[in-house]
Amino acid sequence: RAGTRRDLIVTRTGQVRSPAAARQRPIAFTQHERIYAERGGQLREISSGDRFFGAMVAPDGDKVVFQGLVTGLYIYTRSTGTVVSIGPGTAPAWSPDSKRLVFELSEDDGHDLVASDLYLYDLGADRVTPLTASERVIERRPSFSPDGARIAFDDNTGGLFVGKVAP
C-alpha cells in the first residue's frame, strides 16, 4: 500500500518472502559501524579499529566481505571464524564459485576521482593480483559474469567493458 514500508527478502532462486518467513540467521551484520557474527551460539564483534559498512555475502553463503572506511576490505568466513584483511579497496564483487573477489582501488584529490584500477583476490592463494594498470582510464564497479569467466566494469568516459579473466 502507498505510504507503507515493508522489508522483503529475495532468494537466489527469485522467491520473495517476508523476513519472518526466512528463518535463516545472518552470516554477519553491521551495527554501530561494527561487524558482528554469531559463532557457536555466541555473538561476537569481528571488526575493530575502523568504521565498517557494505557487507556482501558470497554465493556459497559461508563468507562475507565488508569494508572499513580507512583500512579497506575484509573477508569473514563463518565456517572457520576467520577474518582476513585484503587491504585497500572498494566495490567488491564475488565470483560465482565464491573463490575470488574482484574490486577497485581508487584515488581522489579530495573532490574528484583521479585514478582507479581493478584487482582480483584469490581466497585459496591469499593473493591480490592487479587486473588493470592504466593511467588514462578510471576503471570502476567490477562484476563477474554468471560463469565467472569474465569481468564487466565501467570507466570514467561512460564506457562499458567486458574482459576475460584467467581461471
Tab-separated table of C-alpha atoms in Angstrom:
chain	number	residue	atom	x	y	z
A	1	ARG	CA	0.000	0.000	0.000
A	2	ALA	CA	1.125	3.540	-0.624
A	3	GLY	CA	2.937	5.031	2.343
A	4	THR	CA	3.665	1.615	3.867
A	5	ARG	CA	7.210	0.414	4.296
A	6	ARG	CA	7.980	-3.292	4.470
A	7	ASP	CA	11.152	-5.359	4.297
A	8	LEU	CA	11.249	-8.244	1.831
A	9	ILE	CA	13.802	-10.935	1.106
A	10	VAL	CA	14.532	-12.095	-2.438
A	11	THR	CA	16.236	-15.503	-2.532
A	12	ARG	CA	18.819	-16.598	-5.092
A	13	THR	CA	16.046	-18.552	-6.837
A	14	GLY	CA	13.895	-15.425	-7.156
A	15	GLN	CA	11.346	-16.168	-4.425
A	16	VAL	CA	10.069	-13.154	-2.485
A	17	ARG	CA	9.107	-13.529	1.174
A	18	SER	CA	8.878	-11.606	4.403
A	19	PRO	CA	11.778	-11.706	6.897
A	20	ALA	CA	9.570	-13.581	9.376
A	21	ALA	CA	9.255	-16.418	6.849
A	22	ALA	CA	13.029	-16.582	6.372
A	23	ARG	CA	14.311	-18.275	9.482
A	24	GLN	CA	17.954	-18.110	8.492
A	25	ARG	CA	20.328	-16.178	10.714
A	26	PRO	CA	22.604	-13.625	9.094
A	27	ILE	CA	26.236	-14.562	8.444
A	28	ALA	CA	27.289	-11.169	9.723
A	29	PHE	CA	25.655	-7.805	10.249
A	30	THR	CA	26.592	-4.190	10.829
A	31	GLN	CA	25.572	-2.332	13.952
A	32	HIS	CA	27.041	0.940	15.219
A	33	GLU	CA	29.643	0.808	12.398
A	34	ARG	CA	30.991	-2.545	13.632
A	35	ILE	CA	30.609	-6.012	12.117
A	36	TYR	CA	29.147	-8.781	14.294
A	37	ALA	CA	28.733	-12.504	13.681
A	38	GLU	CA	27.291	-15.414	15.579
A	39	ARG	CA	29.553	-18.417	16.021
A	40	GLY	CA	28.948	-21.299	18.399
A	41	GLY	CA	25.848	-19.622	19.773
A	42	GLN	CA	27.813	-16.524	20.811
A	43	LEU	CA	27.517	-13.093	19.242
A	44	ARG	CA	30.933	-11.518	18.793
A	45	GLU	CA	32.417	-8.432	17.196
A	46	ILE	CA	34.672	-9.402	14.303
A	47	SER	CA	35.878	-5.918	13.402
A	48	SER	CA	37.828	-3.264	15.243
A	49	GLY	CA	39.789	-0.083	14.674
A	50	ASP	CA	37.665	1.344	11.874
A	51	ARG	CA	34.104	2.195	10.813
A	52	PHE	CA	32.680	-0.706	8.780
A	53	PHE	CA	29.928	-0.944	6.169
A	54	GLY	CA	28.893	-2.603	2.925
A	55	ALA	CA	28.743	-6.261	3.929
A	56	MET	CA	28.186	-8.562	0.925
A	57	VAL	CA	27.586	-12.297	1.261
A	58	ALA	CA	29.361	-14.711	-1.105
A	59	PRO	CA	27.245	-17.033	-3.276
A	60	ASP	CA	28.270	-20.055	-1.160
A	61	GLY	CA	26.701	-18.392	1.906
A	62	ASP	CA	29.805	-19.057	4.049
A	63	LYS	CA	31.738	-15.830	3.521
A	64	VAL	CA	31.054	-12.119	3.719
A	65	VAL	CA	33.211	-9.240	2.519
A	66	PHE	CA	32.947	-5.899	4.277
A	67	GLN	CA	34.703	-2.573	4.009
A	68	GLY	CA	36.453	-0.436	6.575
A	69	LEU	CA	36.270	3.288	5.914
A	70	VAL	CA	40.057	3.630	6.328
A	71	THR	CA	41.507	0.105	6.380
A	72	GLY	CA	39.876	-1.442	3.296
A	73	LEU	CA	38.351	-4.841	2.596
A	74	TYR	CA	37.998	-7.838	4.914
A	75	ILE	CA	36.556	-11.320	4.442
A	76	TYR	CA	34.877	-13.188	7.288
A	77	THR	CA	34.408	-16.965	6.864
A	78	ARG	CA	31.635	-18.341	9.061
A	79	SER	CA	32.737	-21.994	8.960
A	80	THR	CA	36.204	-21.204	10.330
A	81	GLY	CA	35.517	-17.958	12.186
A	82	THR	CA	38.486	-16.300	10.468
A	83	VAL	CA	38.782	-12.704	9.315
A	84	VAL	CA	41.277	-11.898	6.555
A	85	SER	CA	42.354	-8.373	5.631
A	86	ILE	CA	42.716	-7.893	1.887
A	87	GLY	CA	43.841	-4.273	2.131
A	88	PRO	CA	42.614	-1.084	0.465
A	89	GLY	CA	39.731	-1.368	-1.987
A	90	THR	CA	36.087	-0.633	-2.711
A	91	ALA	CA	33.177	-2.010	-4.783
A	92	PRO	CA	33.896	-5.725	-4.209
A	93	ALA	CA	32.103	-8.417	-6.227
A	94	TRP	CA	32.202	-12.184	-5.635
A	95	SER	CA	32.898	-14.780	-8.306
A	96	PRO	CA	30.039	-17.294	-8.726
A	97	ASP	CA	32.126	-20.037	-7.045
A	98	SER	CA	32.976	-17.754	-4.064
A	99	LYS	CA	36.700	-18.400	-4.551
A	100	ARG	CA	37.651	-14.974	-5.915
A	101	LEU	CA	36.777	-11.360	-5.306
A	102	VAL	CA	37.209	-8.501	-7.763
A	103	PHE	CA	37.383	-4.916	-6.514
A	104	GLU	CA	38.562	-1.425	-7.409
A	105	LEU	CA	41.293	0.623	-5.816
A	106	SER	CA	40.701	4.295	-6.488
A	107	GLU	CA	42.369	7.602	-5.681
A	108	ASP	CA	40.818	11.029	-5.329
A	109	ASP	CA	42.061	14.567	-4.883
A	110	GLY	CA	39.502	15.386	-2.216
A	111	HIS	CA	36.857	16.324	-4.784
A	112	ASP	CA	37.172	14.124	-7.842
A	113	LEU	CA	38.238	10.601	-8.616
A	114	VAL	CA	41.617	10.837	-10.336
A	115	ALA	CA	42.604	7.168	-10.744
A	116	SER	CA	41.200	3.675	-10.318
A	117	ASP	CA	42.295	0.170	-11.256
A	118	LEU	CA	40.830	-3.295	-10.782
A	119	TYR	CA	42.287	-6.089	-8.648
A	120	LEU	CA	41.494	-9.757	-8.112
A	121	TYR	CA	41.804	-11.503	-4.757
A	122	ASP	CA	42.188	-15.302	-4.808
A	123	LEU	CA	40.989	-16.705	-1.467
A	124	GLY	CA	42.794	-20.044	-1.838
A	125	ALA	CA	46.159	-18.441	-2.594
A	126	ASP	CA	45.578	-15.400	-0.333
A	127	ARG	CA	46.914	-13.239	-3.154
A	128	VAL	CA	45.890	-9.923	-4.728
A	129	THR	CA	46.636	-9.568	-8.453
A	130	PRO	CA	46.246	-6.356	-10.480
A	131	LEU	CA	43.916	-6.699	-13.465
A	132	THR	CA	44.354	-3.221	-14.921
A	133	ALA	CA	47.118	-0.648	-14.765
A	134	SER	CA	46.036	2.290	-16.880
A	135	GLU	CA	46.805	5.953	-16.435
A	136	ARG	CA	44.079	7.465	-18.603
A	137	VAL	CA	41.130	5.206	-17.860
A	138	ILE	CA	39.403	5.095	-14.474
A	139	GLU	CA	38.056	1.541	-14.166
A	140	ARG	CA	35.097	1.219	-11.780
A	141	ARG	CA	32.413	-1.087	-10.376
A	142	PRO	CA	33.601	-4.549	-11.482
A	143	SER	CA	31.297	-7.564	-11.607
A	144	PHE	CA	31.762	-11.216	-12.551
A	145	SER	CA	29.763	-12.861	-15.322
A	146	PRO	CA	27.468	-15.706	-14.190
A	147	ASP	CA	30.020	-18.313	-15.361
A	148	GLY	CA	32.953	-16.498	-13.677
A	149	ALA	CA	34.960	-16.352	-16.908
A	150	ARG	CA	34.595	-12.607	-17.489
A	151	ILE	CA	34.552	-9.359	-15.561
A	152	ALA	CA	32.433	-6.382	-16.615
A	153	PHE	CA	33.253	-2.838	-15.496
A	154	ASP	CA	32.687	0.763	-16.486
A	155	ASP	CA	35.022	3.730	-16.777
A	156	ASN	CA	35.104	7.494	-16.378
A	157	THR	CA	34.057	8.116	-20.001
A	158	GLY	CA	30.794	6.172	-19.800
A	159	GLY	CA	32.274	3.122	-21.499
A	160	LEU	CA	31.286	-0.395	-20.505
A	161	PHE	CA	33.862	-3.166	-20.882
A	162	VAL	CA	33.989	-6.934	-20.530
A	163	GLY	CA	37.282	-8.809	-20.233
A	164	LYS	CA	38.257	-12.436	-19.816
A	165	VAL	CA	39.805	-13.465	-16.534
A	166	ALA	CA	42.096	-16.456	-16.143
A	167	PRO	CA	40.617	-19.350	-14.152
